[in-house]
Tab-separated table of C-alpha atoms in Angstrom:
chain	number	residue	atom	x	y	z
A	193	MET	CA	13.484	42.132	10.197
A	194	GLY	CA	12.058	39.892	12.666
A	195	ASN	CA	10.978	40.144	16.939
A	196	GLY	CA	8.843	42.828	16.480
A	197	ILE	CA	11.613	45.974	15.142
A	198	GLN	CA	12.083	46.900	12.056
A	199	VAL	CA	15.229	49.515	12.534
A	200	ARG	CA	14.631	51.274	8.287
A	201	ASP	CA	10.975	52.038	9.939
A	202	ARG	CA	12.231	53.126	13.604
A	203	PHE	CA	15.112	55.243	12.398
A	204	ALA	CA	13.268	56.581	8.826
A	205	ASP	CA	14.128	60.101	10.493
A	206	GLY	CA	17.605	59.738	10.361
A	207	ALA	CA	20.699	58.983	13.600
A	208	GLN	CA	20.626	61.744	15.075
A	209	TYR	CA	18.822	61.878	18.470
A	210	ILE	CA	18.608	66.100	19.165
A	211	GLY	CA	16.668	67.625	21.625
A	212	GLY	CA	14.121	64.648	22.244
A	213	LYS	CA	13.589	64.139	18.311
A	214	LEU	CA	15.355	61.527	15.709
A	215	ARG	CA	17.094	64.119	12.725
A	216	SER	CA	18.486	62.978	9.597
A	217	GLY	CA	22.261	64.465	9.620
A	218	THR	CA	23.448	67.164	7.572
A	219	SER	CA	27.292	66.559	6.688
A	220	GLY	CA	25.950	65.133	3.012
A	221	ARG	CA	28.003	61.992	3.616
A	222	HIS	CA	25.743	58.491	3.758
A	223	HIS	CA	26.899	54.967	5.995
A	224	ASP	CA	25.557	51.812	5.356
A	225	VAL	CA	24.739	49.642	9.309
A	226	VAL	CA	26.378	45.978	8.009
A	227	ASN	CA	25.659	43.043	9.706
A	228	PRO	CA	28.463	40.887	9.820
A	229	ALA	CA	27.548	38.308	9.914
A	230	THR	CA	25.413	38.195	6.332
A	231	GLY	CA	27.475	41.135	4.398
A	232	GLU	CA	23.930	42.520	4.511
A	233	THR	CA	23.260	46.514	4.868
A	234	VAL	CA	20.202	47.058	7.831
A	235	TYR	CA	19.813	50.396	7.909
A	236	SER	CA	21.426	53.482	5.977
A	237	TYR	CA	21.841	57.127	7.277
A	238	GLU	CA	23.378	59.763	6.569
A	239	LEU	CA	25.982	61.142	8.845
A	240	ALA	CA	26.530	63.686	11.156
A	241	GLY	CA	28.417	66.882	10.752
A	242	THR	CA	29.496	70.487	12.156
A	243	ALA	CA	26.373	71.893	12.003
A	244	ASP	CA	24.286	68.437	14.246
A	245	VAL	CA	27.210	68.279	17.226
A	246	ASP	CA	26.481	71.974	17.383
A	247	ALA	CA	23.239	71.820	17.390
A	248	ALA	CA	23.305	68.880	20.220
A	249	VAL	CA	25.619	70.534	22.620
A	250	ALA	CA	22.787	73.215	22.103
A	251	ALA	CA	20.032	70.905	22.624
A	252	ALA	CA	21.769	69.962	25.718
A	253	ARG	CA	23.020	73.020	26.937
A	254	GLU	CA	19.974	74.312	27.597
A	255	ALA	CA	18.944	71.411	29.105
A	256	PHE	CA	21.592	71.473	32.033
A	257	PRO	CA	19.641	74.731	33.896
A	258	GLY	CA	16.685	72.632	34.230
A	259	TRP	CA	18.069	69.025	34.453
A	260	SER	CA	21.462	70.133	37.282
A	261	GLY	CA	18.947	72.045	39.068
A	262	ALA	CA	16.761	68.773	39.809
A	263	THR	CA	16.025	67.118	42.469
A	264	PRO	CA	19.403	64.168	43.315
A	265	ALA	CA	15.208	62.279	44.457
A	266	GLU	CA	13.857	63.233	40.999
A	267	ARG	CA	16.903	62.375	38.324
A	268	SER	CA	16.483	59.055	40.976
A	269	GLU	CA	12.796	58.928	40.118
A	270	ALA	CA	13.620	59.279	36.086
A	271	MET	CA	16.290	57.186	35.846
A	272	HIS	CA	14.465	54.018	38.084
A	273	ARG	CA	11.828	54.896	35.261
A	274	PHE	CA	14.356	54.533	32.541
A	275	ALA	CA	16.016	51.022	33.811
A	276	ALA	CA	12.566	50.109	33.391
A	277	VAL	CA	11.164	51.133	30.480
A	278	LEU	CA	14.371	49.645	28.754
A	279	ALA	CA	13.570	46.760	31.673
A	280	GLU	CA	10.098	46.149	29.239
A	281	GLN	CA	11.633	46.523	25.463
A	282	ALA	CA	14.576	43.947	26.772
A	283	ASP	CA	13.861	41.646	24.023
A	284	ASP	CA	14.185	44.307	20.783
A	285	PHE	CA	18.045	45.705	22.578
A	286	ALA	CA	18.969	42.507	22.334
A	287	TYR	CA	18.655	41.441	18.688
A	288	VAL	CA	18.890	44.878	17.475
A	289	GLU	CA	22.699	44.831	19.600
A	290	SER	CA	22.860	41.357	17.548
A	291	LEU	CA	21.971	42.418	14.407
A	292	GLN	CA	24.430	45.689	14.409
A	293	CYS	CA	27.534	43.665	15.890
A	294	GLY	CA	27.107	40.190	14.551
A	295	LYS	CA	27.166	39.317	18.927
A	296	PRO	CA	25.447	36.134	19.953
A	297	ILE	CA	22.204	36.442	21.496
A	298	LYS	CA	21.980	34.742	24.340
A	299	LEU	CA	25.138	37.070	24.710
A	300	SER	CA	23.225	39.676	23.552
A	301	THR	CA	19.956	38.450	26.190
A	302	GLU	CA	22.199	37.279	28.810
A	303	PHE	CA	25.017	40.033	29.532
A	304	ASP	CA	24.967	43.641	27.303
A	305	VAL	CA	20.801	44.469	28.277
A	306	PRO	CA	20.863	43.106	31.917
A	307	GLY	CA	23.925	44.811	32.341
A	308	THR	CA	22.705	48.193	30.761
A	309	VAL	CA	19.264	47.791	33.030
A	310	ASP	CA	21.461	46.960	35.900
A	311	ASN	CA	23.280	49.882	35.156
A	312	THR	CA	20.690	52.190	34.798
A	313	SER	CA	19.833	50.371	38.247
A	314	PHE	CA	22.274	51.518	40.166
A	315	PHE	CA	22.758	55.029	38.573
A	316	ALA	CA	19.247	55.710	39.377
A	317	GLY	CA	19.783	54.949	43.623
A	318	ALA	CA	23.572	56.239	43.208
A	319	ALA	CA	22.093	59.226	42.019
A	320	ARG	CA	21.288	60.468	45.330
A	321	HIS	CA	23.768	59.369	47.017
A	322	LEU	CA	26.638	61.647	45.455
A	323	GLU	CA	29.578	62.100	48.184
A	324	GLY	CA	31.483	64.459	50.091
A	325	LYS	CA	33.531	65.619	53.862
A	326	SER	CA	30.622	65.936	56.656
A	327	ALA	CA	31.203	69.302	57.792
A	328	ALA	CA	33.397	69.581	60.929
A	329	GLU	CA	35.539	72.334	62.350
A	330	TYR	CA	39.041	72.196	60.231
A	331	ASP	CA	40.858	74.674	61.991
A	332	GLY	CA	38.128	75.348	65.027
A	333	ASP	CA	36.856	78.607	63.539
A	334	HIS	CA	35.311	78.347	60.574
A	335	THR	CA	32.523	75.561	59.404
A	336	SER	CA	34.328	73.067	56.387
A	337	TYR	CA	31.718	70.828	54.103
A	338	VAL	CA	32.328	70.215	50.244
A	339	ARG	CA	29.675	70.120	48.374
A	340	ARG	CA	29.394	68.180	43.811
A	341	GLU	CA	28.141	69.491	41.457
A	342	ALA	CA	27.192	69.441	37.704
A	343	ILE	CA	30.168	70.340	36.175
A	344	GLY	CA	27.686	71.307	32.372
A	345	VAL	CA	27.869	69.428	28.971
A	346	VAL	CA	29.516	66.300	28.385
A	347	GLY	CA	30.937	65.303	25.129
A	348	SER	CA	31.786	61.255	25.373
A	349	ILE	CA	33.217	59.066	22.828
A	350	ALA	CA	31.970	54.852	22.601
A	351	PRO	CA	33.327	52.113	20.931
A	352	TRP	CA	31.219	49.421	18.446
A	353	ASN	CA	32.855	46.135	20.456
A	354	TYR	CA	29.645	47.501	23.442
A	355	PRO	CA	27.945	49.437	21.822
A	356	LEU	CA	24.863	49.252	24.631
A	357	GLN	CA	26.870	48.718	27.097
A	358	MET	CA	29.315	51.607	26.394
A	359	ALA	CA	25.956	53.641	26.082
A	360	ALA	CA	25.280	52.816	29.580
A	361	TRP	CA	28.044	53.763	31.146
A	362	LYS	CA	28.888	57.119	29.861
A	363	ILE	CA	25.710	58.751	29.695
A	364	LEU	CA	24.354	57.752	33.576
A	365	PRO	CA	27.357	58.542	35.294
A	366	ALA	CA	27.095	62.008	33.521
A	367	VAL	CA	23.377	62.324	33.509
A	368	ALA	CA	23.005	60.987	37.349
A	369	ALA	CA	25.112	62.963	38.957
A	370	GLY	CA	23.648	66.987	37.152
A	371	ASN	CA	24.962	67.387	33.526
A	372	THR	CA	23.695	66.708	30.130
A	373	ILE	CA	25.277	64.698	27.235
A	374	VAL	CA	25.947	64.497	23.865
A	375	LEU	CA	27.783	61.171	22.938
A	376	LYS	CA	28.530	59.573	18.964
A	377	PRO	CA	28.675	56.377	18.743
A	378	ALA	CA	30.769	54.065	16.075
A	379	GLU	CA	29.303	54.715	13.158
A	380	ILE	CA	28.921	51.306	12.126
A	381	THR	CA	26.780	50.577	14.875
A	382	PRO	CA	24.622	53.150	15.988
A	383	LEU	CA	21.082	51.749	16.682
A	384	THR	CA	20.792	50.623	20.219
A	385	SER	CA	22.693	54.092	21.053
A	386	LEU	CA	19.470	55.980	20.155
A	387	MET	CA	16.909	52.973	20.635
A	388	PHE	CA	18.958	54.309	24.827
A	389	ALA	CA	18.617	57.684	23.952
A	390	GLN	CA	14.095	57.207	22.565
A	391	ALA	CA	13.018	55.246	25.504
A	392	ALA	CA	15.779	57.658	28.089
A	393	THR	CA	13.209	60.794	26.949
A	394	GLU	CA	9.973	57.451	27.415
A	395	ALA	CA	10.664	57.451	31.022
A	396	GLY	CA	9.776	61.633	31.454
A	397	ILE	CA	13.757	62.102	31.532
A	398	PRO	CA	13.579	65.433	30.061
A	399	ASP	CA	15.072	66.312	26.222
A	400	GLY	CA	18.109	67.444	25.289
A	401	VAL	CA	19.318	66.237	28.517
A	402	ILE	CA	20.256	62.766	26.068
A	403	ASN	CA	21.601	63.409	23.006
A	404	ILE	CA	23.023	61.017	20.099
A	405	VAL	CA	24.952	62.898	17.314
A	406	THR	CA	26.449	59.171	14.860
A	407	GLY	CA	29.578	60.985	12.319
A	408	ALA	CA	32.944	60.087	11.408
A	409	GLY	CA	36.092	60.835	14.426
A	410	LYS	CA	36.997	63.255	12.310
A	411	ASP	CA	34.704	65.166	11.674
A	412	ALA	CA	31.372	64.924	14.558
A	413	GLY	CA	33.874	63.892	16.567
A	414	GLU	CA	36.951	65.722	16.499
A	415	HIS	CA	34.875	68.938	16.125
A	416	LEU	CA	32.628	67.352	19.873
A	417	VAL	CA	35.954	66.736	22.010
A	418	GLY	CA	37.016	70.617	21.021
A	419	HIS	CA	33.434	72.490	21.171
A	420	PRO	CA	33.631	75.726	23.889
A	421	ASP	CA	31.102	74.604	25.653
A	422	VAL	CA	32.007	71.214	26.107
A	423	VAL	CA	33.216	70.517	29.406
A	424	MET	CA	34.706	66.652	29.309
A	425	THR	CA	34.853	64.364	27.749
A	426	SER	CA	34.671	60.579	28.030
A	427	PHE	CA	36.389	58.433	24.876
A	428	THR	CA	36.594	53.892	24.834
A	429	GLY	CA	38.726	53.552	22.826
A	430	SER	CA	41.846	51.999	21.065
A	431	THR	CA	44.683	54.406	22.652
A	432	ALA	CA	46.382	55.810	19.189
A	433	VAL	CA	42.425	57.997	19.129
A	434	GLY	CA	42.776	58.146	23.106
A	435	LYS	CA	45.998	60.407	22.258
A	436	ARG	CA	44.484	62.520	20.031
A	437	VAL	CA	41.356	63.581	21.894
A	438	ALA	CA	44.001	64.304	24.875
A	439	GLU	CA	45.457	67.237	22.356
A	440	ILE	CA	42.639	68.420	20.892
A	441	ALA	CA	40.565	67.794	25.447
A	442	THR	CA	44.111	69.680	26.343
A	443	SER	CA	44.139	72.075	24.214
A	444	THR	CA	40.669	73.072	25.047
A	445	VAL	CA	41.459	72.698	29.262
A	446	LYS	CA	38.415	69.703	29.567
A	447	ARG	CA	38.095	67.648	31.695
A	448	LEU	CA	39.051	64.113	30.241
A	449	HIS	CA	39.061	60.779	31.010
A	450	LEU	CA	40.246	57.618	28.962
A	451	GLU	CA	39.749	54.174	29.026
A	452	LEU	CA	42.042	52.822	25.966
A	453	GLY	CA	43.736	49.107	24.720
A	454	GLY	CA	44.453	46.590	26.980
A	455	LYS	CA	46.944	43.377	26.829
A	456	ALA	CA	45.354	41.365	29.060
A	457	PRO	CA	47.424	38.737	30.817
A	458	PHE	CA	46.043	35.889	32.327
A	459	VAL	CA	48.447	34.162	35.035
A	460	VAL	CA	48.663	30.586	35.672
A	461	PHE	CA	50.232	29.376	38.691
A	462	ASP	CA	51.552	26.123	39.307
A	463	ASP	CA	48.762	24.806	42.021
A	464	ALA	CA	45.800	26.057	40.296
A	465	ASP	CA	42.758	24.330	39.263
A	466	LEU	CA	43.854	22.834	35.592
A	467	GLU	CA	40.884	22.598	34.263
A	468	ALA	CA	39.624	25.841	36.277
A	469	ALA	CA	41.481	28.189	34.098
A	470	VAL	CA	41.152	26.098	30.314
A	471	ASN	CA	37.666	27.144	31.001
A	472	GLY	CA	38.799	30.775	32.474
A	473	ALA	CA	40.925	31.197	29.744
A	474	VAL	CA	38.686	30.602	26.885
A	475	ALA	CA	35.778	31.721	27.611
A	476	GLY	CA	37.808	35.152	29.417
A	477	ALA	CA	39.481	34.704	25.802
A	478	LEU	CA	36.542	34.746	23.298
A	479	ILE	CA	33.994	36.587	24.689
A	480	ASN	CA	32.685	39.064	22.217
A	481	THR	CA	34.596	37.150	19.511
A	482	GLY	CA	37.626	38.398	21.363
A	483	GLN	CA	36.834	42.210	21.464
A	484	ASP	CA	36.598	43.121	24.798
A	485	CYS	CA	39.451	45.272	26.161
A	486	THR	CA	39.482	42.828	29.196
A	487	ALA	CA	39.788	39.461	27.428
A	488	ALA	CA	42.354	37.268	28.701
A	489	THR	CA	45.474	37.423	25.833
A	490	ARG	CA	48.104	36.018	26.849
A	491	ALA	CA	48.469	33.151	28.996
A	492	TYR	CA	51.074	32.669	31.190
A	493	VAL	CA	51.460	29.485	32.103
A	494	GLN	CA	54.257	27.711	35.360
A	495	ARG	CA	56.267	25.438	33.093
A	496	PRO	CA	54.919	21.287	35.264
A	497	LEU	CA	51.295	22.732	34.254
A	498	TYR	CA	52.263	24.527	31.077
A	499	ASP	CA	51.534	21.747	28.813
A	500	ALA	CA	48.718	20.055	29.805
A	501	PHE	CA	47.425	23.656	29.546
A	502	VAL	CA	47.722	23.715	25.804
A	503	GLN	CA	46.013	20.819	25.315
A	504	GLY	CA	43.910	21.717	27.337
A	505	VAL	CA	42.174	25.059	25.517
A	506	ALA	CA	42.543	23.519	21.921
A	507	ALA	CA	40.829	21.033	22.083
A	508	LEU	CA	38.343	23.093	23.746
A	509	MET	CA	38.174	26.301	21.376
A	510	GLU	CA	37.659	22.973	18.400
A	511	THR	CA	34.225	22.880	20.678
A	512	VAL	CA	32.667	26.067	20.052
A	513	ARG	CA	30.314	26.498	17.928
A	514	LEU	CA	30.615	29.067	15.098
A	515	GLY	CA	28.140	30.542	13.362
A	516	ASP	CA	24.188	32.362	13.023
A	517	PRO	CA	24.141	34.412	15.691
A	518	PHE	CA	20.762	33.782	15.866
A	519	ASP	CA	20.514	30.232	16.730
A	520	PRO	CA	20.748	30.151	20.165
A	521	ALA	CA	23.174	27.671	20.245
A	522	THR	CA	26.074	29.799	18.433
A	523	ASP	CA	28.997	30.142	20.792
A	524	LEU	CA	31.167	32.358	18.677
A	525	GLY	CA	29.595	35.003	15.989
A	526	PRO	CA	31.905	36.885	13.330
A	527	LEU	CA	33.682	39.769	13.465
A	528	ILE	CA	32.401	43.316	13.701
A	529	SER	CA	34.094	44.085	9.270
A	530	HIS	CA	35.822	42.184	7.582
A	531	ALA	CA	38.529	44.173	7.658
A	532	GLN	CA	38.731	43.994	11.532
A	533	ARG	CA	38.930	39.975	10.523
A	534	ASP	CA	42.103	41.167	7.657
A	535	ARG	CA	42.912	42.339	10.384
A	536	VAL	CA	42.953	40.118	12.949
A	537	ALA	CA	44.092	37.061	10.711
A	538	GLY	CA	46.879	38.980	9.635
A	539	PHE	CA	48.873	39.376	12.791
A	540	VAL	CA	48.241	35.476	12.816
A	541	GLU	CA	50.178	35.155	9.322
A	542	ARG	CA	52.545	36.997	10.651
A	543	ALA	CA	53.385	34.966	13.565
A	544	ARG	CA	53.479	32.363	12.507
A	545	ALA	CA	57.450	33.096	10.989
A	546	TYR	CA	58.137	32.327	14.798
A	547	ALA	CA	55.590	30.531	16.297
A	548	THR	CA	52.859	27.846	16.328
A	549	VAL	CA	49.508	27.802	15.942
A	550	VAL	CA	48.406	25.320	17.492
A	551	THR	CA	44.974	25.490	16.908
A	552	GLY	CA	42.001	28.142	14.159
A	553	GLY	CA	43.828	30.338	12.393
A	554	GLU	CA	41.599	30.862	9.632
A	555	ALA	CA	38.347	31.578	8.761
A	556	PRO	CA	35.962	29.489	8.079
A	557	GLY	CA	34.070	28.094	4.035
A	558	GLY	CA	31.192	27.174	4.028
A	559	GLU	CA	28.179	29.072	4.691
A	560	LEU	CA	29.644	30.909	6.919
A	561	ALA	CA	32.150	32.583	4.362
A	562	ALA	CA	29.883	35.847	4.319
A	563	GLY	CA	30.645	37.038	7.651
A	564	ALA	CA	33.095	37.730	9.242
A	565	TYR	CA	34.310	35.003	11.161
A	566	TYR	CA	37.421	33.613	12.047
A	567	ARG	CA	38.339	30.399	14.464
A	568	PRO	CA	39.266	30.709	17.985
A	569	THR	CA	42.967	30.899	17.758
A	570	LEU	CA	45.763	29.375	19.573
A	571	VAL	CA	49.478	30.720	19.857
A	572	ALA	CA	52.379	28.899	21.820
A	573	GLY	CA	55.993	29.293	22.058
A	574	ALA	CA	56.293	33.399	20.769
A	575	ALA	CA	58.735	35.397	22.524
A	576	GLN	CA	57.747	37.401	24.817
A	577	ASP	CA	58.880	40.852	22.880
A	578	SER	CA	56.118	39.666	19.771
A	579	GLU	CA	54.307	41.284	18.107
A	580	ILE	CA	51.426	38.772	18.853
A	581	VAL	CA	52.600	38.861	22.801
A	582	GLN	CA	52.533	42.967	22.512
A	583	SER	CA	49.822	44.487	20.533
A	584	GLU	CA	45.731	44.546	20.780
A	585	ILE	CA	44.832	42.320	18.230
A	586	PHE	CA	40.901	42.489	19.702
A	587	GLY	CA	40.230	38.521	18.258
A	588	PRO	CA	39.817	35.411	19.127
A	589	VAL	CA	43.756	34.457	19.561
A	590	LEU	CA	45.303	33.384	22.660
A	591	VAL	CA	48.722	33.461	23.061
A	592	VAL	CA	50.726	30.798	25.764
A	593	LEU	CA	53.922	31.580	27.154
A	594	PRO	CA	54.522	28.939	30.007
A	595	PHE	CA	57.296	30.455	33.643
A	596	ASP	CA	59.062	29.107	36.499
A	597	THR	CA	59.197	31.300	38.978
A	598	ASP	CA	56.455	33.577	40.064
A	599	ASP	CA	58.405	35.892	40.130
A	600	GLU	CA	59.380	35.775	35.678
A	601	GLY	CA	54.654	35.281	35.250
A	602	ILE	CA	53.911	38.623	37.936
A	603	ARG	CA	57.258	40.643	35.471
A	604	LEU	CA	56.388	39.559	31.912
A	605	ALA	CA	52.166	39.863	33.784
A	606	ASN	CA	53.632	42.955	33.964
A	607	ASP	CA	55.529	43.661	30.284
A	608	THR	CA	53.579	45.615	28.146
A	609	PRO	CA	52.520	49.307	28.176
A	610	TYR	CA	48.272	48.233	28.770
A	611	GLY	CA	47.271	47.647	32.406
A	612	LEU	CA	43.296	47.677	32.136
A	613	ALA	CA	42.990	44.108	33.333
A	614	ALA	CA	44.390	40.649	34.363
A	615	SER	CA	43.348	37.613	36.494
A	616	ALA	CA	45.836	35.199	38.489
A	617	TRP	CA	45.595	31.314	38.948
A	618	SER	CA	45.818	29.538	42.227
A	619	ARG	CA	44.652	27.648	45.187
A	620	ASP	CA	46.998	29.600	46.947
A	621	LEU	CA	45.739	32.719	49.208
A	622	TYR	CA	49.572	33.890	49.478
A	623	ARG	CA	50.719	33.216	45.934
A	624	ALA	CA	47.041	35.406	44.762
A	625	ASN	CA	47.286	38.122	47.137
A	626	ARG	CA	50.873	39.233	45.917
A	627	ALA	CA	49.254	38.857	42.547
A	628	THR	CA	46.447	41.112	42.949
A	629	ARG	CA	49.271	43.300	44.202
A	630	GLU	CA	52.519	43.917	42.294
A	631	ILE	CA	50.512	43.219	38.461
A	632	LYS	CA	49.601	46.217	36.877
A	633	ALA	CA	45.955	46.116	35.823
A	634	GLY	CA	42.770	47.821	37.340
A	635	CYS	CA	41.294	45.498	37.652
A	636	VAL	CA	42.754	41.533	38.503
A	637	TRP	CA	40.686	38.636	39.198
A	638	VAL	CA	41.530	36.061	40.850
A	639	ASN	CA	40.370	32.071	39.714
A	640	ASP	CA	38.361	33.706	37.544
A	641	HIS	CA	38.234	35.987	34.317
A	642	ILE	CA	36.057	38.376	32.960
A	643	PRO	CA	32.815	38.939	35.289
A	644	ILE	CA	32.285	42.645	35.706
A	645	ILE	CA	29.168	44.467	38.310
A	646	SER	CA	27.849	48.075	38.232
A	647	GLU	CA	28.899	48.764	41.728
A	648	MET	CA	32.853	48.167	41.336
A	649	PRO	CA	35.326	50.210	39.508
A	650	HIS	CA	35.883	50.098	35.513
A	651	GLY	CA	39.507	51.555	34.631
A	652	GLY	CA	42.620	51.129	33.535
A	653	TYR	CA	46.651	52.352	34.136
A	654	LYS	CA	49.288	53.096	32.015
A	655	ALA	CA	48.454	53.196	28.488
A	656	SER	CA	45.076	51.616	29.302
A	657	GLY	CA	43.834	55.249	30.415
A	658	PHE	CA	43.124	57.186	33.850
A	659	GLY	CA	39.503	57.608	35.417
A	660	LYS	CA	36.452	54.595	35.739
A	661	ASP	CA	33.780	54.044	34.776
A	662	MET	CA	30.603	52.510	36.415
A	663	SER	CA	30.766	52.137	39.714
A	664	SER	CA	30.472	55.825	42.600
A	665	TYR	CA	34.018	56.112	42.262
A	666	SER	CA	32.352	56.922	38.133
A	667	PHE	CA	31.557	60.307	39.436
A	668	GLU	CA	34.790	61.478	40.512
A	669	GLU	CA	34.802	62.613	36.680
A	670	TYR	CA	31.363	62.658	36.205
A	671	THR	CA	30.884	66.040	39.421
A	672	GLN	CA	32.962	69.802	40.496
A	673	VAL	CA	34.123	68.953	44.198
A	674	LYS	CA	33.702	72.700	45.098
A	675	HIS	CA	35.337	73.500	48.801
A	676	VAL	CA	32.866	75.657	50.979
A	677	MET	CA	33.991	77.454	54.614
A	678	TYR	CA	32.289	79.922	56.575
A	679	ASP	CA	33.516	81.391	59.550
A	680	ASN	CA	32.116	81.846	62.837
A	681	THR	CA	33.974	83.728	64.197
A	682	ALA	CA	31.898	86.786	63.718
A	683	VAL	CA	35.213	89.085	64.720
A	684	ALA	CA	36.150	91.970	61.456
A	685	ARG	CA	39.812	91.832	62.290
A	686	LYS	CA	40.723	88.270	61.590
A	687	ASP	CA	44.261	87.214	63.751
A	688	TRP	CA	45.495	86.702	60.365
A	689	HIS	CA	44.729	88.975	58.549
A	690	ARG	CA	48.017	90.300	60.633
A	691	THR	CA	50.455	89.495	57.558
A	692	ILE	CA	48.961	92.079	55.459
A	693	PHE	CA	48.506	94.838	57.422
A	694	GLY	CA	48.902	95.818	60.922
A	695	ASP	CA	50.672	93.551	64.026
A	696	ARG	CA	48.590	91.139	67.325
């Protein structure tokens, strides 16, 4: 291993982080973390079983009174130290994220890690700004105000596409609000989640506040969601799995936050800056090798620009450099696994029967053949109701369709079960503003696609789930809102008592 991190040594004690210490799982089943760029195993560990989940929840429950009882300033100070530790270890985090995911090192270095440090700094400040209604005498006889209180032990599940950032999105608002947490990362990419929890301990966040259990969804995940001492579940992943999480959570009356699939439309009106739209489409479609629930997947282009857009996107896609994730010149890394690569290829192969693969549509050979690589792919001529337009592919595939009127473009953009993200491309303020109002998605960009910021919420409509990550809006997920009301009259017998006994 390079970059100063010896993964096998760093996690020699196991891939479970419970009560401030690494330990081995107890399921009796082993799992390999594989570098998808080479197919090589970088770390082997024993998966968590139900006993490990129970231990982690118990540690979180024990830590809850102290952490929730700390002042906002104390939590804030600890989280500022946390951000500093993460910044000091940025190179190690970027290296390990690229190692387990196959991400180009420039993506890990310039996007995943700094974004996580910024999230941590944001929530360090937000810990001191939990908002509620100002105290007031709304009925004249009582003073009312709102308290925000921590809810307890949170059990969260994060996906494999952005392991570090998704761990942060789950953990940070929960602990900033005074909760404790057990996070189950994807078993194929647990390493930076474990490092994140270790960094929290180094920063002085008390043992048990942040716990990691690395196990299979059917075992560790379902047991965590259904655990009687877990009061809330936050899940990011596919809509299909999200439905199962919801079934388990609602059966135990847990608070539930779901961030699920996406099929983001990229709507290009005929007055758009064509060069900007072409560049934005390629970048938005290929970010993280397309393994991004907000990635541009359906480009709708008004007919006057359609042919030039198709030609421009195809030409630009053909310049994208696939290669070793640790080569700074690499633009596109592999998919997360050969199974995912084959799934993506299956969508494209089936589409050949009813659409045109303009460019890409194949795995590269040569020195990249051992990895889970797939070339950037543009598909044209598919029908709106076809599989490749309607289903989430989660790979470097963009489908482009024409439209004639603005009404049609917006209708097609909304014609999907999902509603996580979208973009509209136009020089006309009124046209763009209409698109932001009428496209049903949790985020609509204008003349760009993908940027996110800690201060703004992330979450979807429709089958993309509900609830928000990031921003102060995330505290809606992780706090109890309590109304407190004081009588100001000091009168023993109130006027309203007559409705129960006696007359005025």
